[in-house]
mmCIF file of N, CA and C in Angstrom:
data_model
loop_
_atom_site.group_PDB
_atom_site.id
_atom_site.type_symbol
_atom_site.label_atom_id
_atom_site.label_comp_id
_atom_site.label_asym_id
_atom_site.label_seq_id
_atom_site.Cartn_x
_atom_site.Cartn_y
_atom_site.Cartn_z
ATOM 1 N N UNK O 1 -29.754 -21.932 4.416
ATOM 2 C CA UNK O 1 -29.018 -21.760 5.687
ATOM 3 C C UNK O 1 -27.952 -20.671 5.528
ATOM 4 N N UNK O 2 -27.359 -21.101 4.531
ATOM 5 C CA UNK O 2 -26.284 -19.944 4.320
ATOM 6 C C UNK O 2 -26.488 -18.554 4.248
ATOM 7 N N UNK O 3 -27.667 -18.552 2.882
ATOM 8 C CA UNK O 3 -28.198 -17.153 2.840
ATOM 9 C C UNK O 3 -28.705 -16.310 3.598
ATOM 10 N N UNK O 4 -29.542 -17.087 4.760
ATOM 11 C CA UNK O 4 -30.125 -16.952 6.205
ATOM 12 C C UNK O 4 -28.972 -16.498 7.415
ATOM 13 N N UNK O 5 -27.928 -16.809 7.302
ATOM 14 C CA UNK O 5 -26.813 -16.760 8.052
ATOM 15 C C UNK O 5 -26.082 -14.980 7.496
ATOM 16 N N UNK O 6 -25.943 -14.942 6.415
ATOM 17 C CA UNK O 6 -25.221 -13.892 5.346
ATOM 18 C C UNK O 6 -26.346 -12.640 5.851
ATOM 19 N N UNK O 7 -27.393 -13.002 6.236
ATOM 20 C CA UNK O 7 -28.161 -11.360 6.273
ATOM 21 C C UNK O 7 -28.388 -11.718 7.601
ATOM 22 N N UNK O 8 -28.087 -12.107 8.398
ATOM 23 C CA UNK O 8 -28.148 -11.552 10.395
ATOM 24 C C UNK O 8 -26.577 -11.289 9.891
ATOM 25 N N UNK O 9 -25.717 -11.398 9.557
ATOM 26 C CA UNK O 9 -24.396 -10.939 9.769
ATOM 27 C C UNK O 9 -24.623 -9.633 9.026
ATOM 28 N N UNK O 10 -24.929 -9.534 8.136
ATOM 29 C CA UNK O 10 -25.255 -8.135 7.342
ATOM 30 C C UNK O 10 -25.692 -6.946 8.698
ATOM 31 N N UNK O 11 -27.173 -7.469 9.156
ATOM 32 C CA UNK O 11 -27.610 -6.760 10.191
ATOM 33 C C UNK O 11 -27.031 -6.654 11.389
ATOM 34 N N UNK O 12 -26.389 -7.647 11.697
ATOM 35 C CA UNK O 12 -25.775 -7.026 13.124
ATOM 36 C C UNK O 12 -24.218 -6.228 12.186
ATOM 37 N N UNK O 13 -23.378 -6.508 11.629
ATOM 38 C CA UNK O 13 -22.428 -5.323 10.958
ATOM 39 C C UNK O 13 -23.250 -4.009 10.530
ATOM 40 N N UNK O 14 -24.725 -3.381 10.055
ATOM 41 C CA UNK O 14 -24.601 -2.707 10.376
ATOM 42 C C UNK O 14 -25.256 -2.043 10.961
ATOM 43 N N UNK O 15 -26.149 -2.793 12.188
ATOM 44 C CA UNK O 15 -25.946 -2.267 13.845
ATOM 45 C C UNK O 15 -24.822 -1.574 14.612
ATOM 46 N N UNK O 16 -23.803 -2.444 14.545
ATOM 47 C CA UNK O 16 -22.620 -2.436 14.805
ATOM 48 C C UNK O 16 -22.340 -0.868 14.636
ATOM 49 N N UNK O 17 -22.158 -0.545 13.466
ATOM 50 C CA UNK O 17 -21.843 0.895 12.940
ATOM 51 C C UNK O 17 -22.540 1.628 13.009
ATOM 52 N N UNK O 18 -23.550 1.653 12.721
ATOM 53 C CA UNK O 18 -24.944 2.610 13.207
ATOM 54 C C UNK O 18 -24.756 2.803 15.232
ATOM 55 N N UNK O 19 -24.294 1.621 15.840
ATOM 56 C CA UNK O 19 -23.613 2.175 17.576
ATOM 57 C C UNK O 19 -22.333 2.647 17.699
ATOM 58 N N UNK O 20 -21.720 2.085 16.888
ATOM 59 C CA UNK O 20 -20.657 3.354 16.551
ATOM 60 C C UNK O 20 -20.311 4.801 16.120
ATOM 61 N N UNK O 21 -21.343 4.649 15.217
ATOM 62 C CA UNK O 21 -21.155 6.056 14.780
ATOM 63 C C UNK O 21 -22.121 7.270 15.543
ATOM 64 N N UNK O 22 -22.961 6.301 16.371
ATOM 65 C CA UNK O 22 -23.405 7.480 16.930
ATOM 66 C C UNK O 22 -22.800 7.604 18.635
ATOM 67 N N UNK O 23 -21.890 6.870 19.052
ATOM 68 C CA UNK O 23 -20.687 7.004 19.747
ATOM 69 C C UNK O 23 -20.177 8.395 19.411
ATOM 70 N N UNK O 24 -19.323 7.868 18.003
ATOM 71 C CA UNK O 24 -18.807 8.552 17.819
ATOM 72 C C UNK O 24 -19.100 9.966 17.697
ATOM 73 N N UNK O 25 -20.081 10.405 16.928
ATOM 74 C CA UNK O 25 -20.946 11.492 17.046
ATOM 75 C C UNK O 25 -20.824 12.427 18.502
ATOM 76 N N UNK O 26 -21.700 11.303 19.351
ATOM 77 C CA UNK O 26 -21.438 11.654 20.666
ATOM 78 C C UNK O 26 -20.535 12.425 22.013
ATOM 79 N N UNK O 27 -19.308 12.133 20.956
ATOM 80 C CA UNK O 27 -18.353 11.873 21.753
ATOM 81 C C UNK O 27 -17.298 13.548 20.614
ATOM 82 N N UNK O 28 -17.732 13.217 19.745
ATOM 83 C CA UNK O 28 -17.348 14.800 18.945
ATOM 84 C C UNK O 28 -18.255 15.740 19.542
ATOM 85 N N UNK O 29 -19.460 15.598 19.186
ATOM 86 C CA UNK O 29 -19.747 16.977 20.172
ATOM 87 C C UNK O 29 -19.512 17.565 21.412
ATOM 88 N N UNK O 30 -19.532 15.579 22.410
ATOM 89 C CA UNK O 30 -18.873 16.786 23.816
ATOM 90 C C UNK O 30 -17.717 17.346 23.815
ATOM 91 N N UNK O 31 -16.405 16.925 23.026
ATOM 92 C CA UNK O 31 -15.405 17.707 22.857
ATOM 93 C C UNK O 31 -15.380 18.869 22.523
ATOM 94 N N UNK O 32 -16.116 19.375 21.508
ATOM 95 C CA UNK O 32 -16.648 20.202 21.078
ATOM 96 C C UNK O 32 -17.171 20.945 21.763
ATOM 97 N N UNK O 33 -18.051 21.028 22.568
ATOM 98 C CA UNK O 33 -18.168 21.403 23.645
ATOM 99 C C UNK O 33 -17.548 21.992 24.650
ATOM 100 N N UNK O 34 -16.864 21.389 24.986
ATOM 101 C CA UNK O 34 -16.001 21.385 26.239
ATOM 102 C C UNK O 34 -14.637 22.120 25.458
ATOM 103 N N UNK O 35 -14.377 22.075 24.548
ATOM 104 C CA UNK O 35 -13.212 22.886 23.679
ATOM 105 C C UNK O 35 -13.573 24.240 23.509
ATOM 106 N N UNK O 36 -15.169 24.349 23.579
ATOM 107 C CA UNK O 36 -15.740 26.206 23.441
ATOM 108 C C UNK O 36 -16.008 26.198 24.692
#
């Protein structure tokens, strides 16, 4: 149960960051953008 529990938390943390970072990504280039 535990161990079963420890890797969906694994996977959604790094979901989590993998939608973040491509936010973030996102969100640098349109600045970037919009700054040239």
């Amino acid at each position: 149960m535990d161990e079963k529990k420890r890797q969906v938390w694994h996977f959604v943390i790094q979901t989590a960051i993998s939608i973040l970072t491509a936010i973030a990504t996102a969100l640098g280039v349109a600045s970037c953008m919009s700054a040239m």
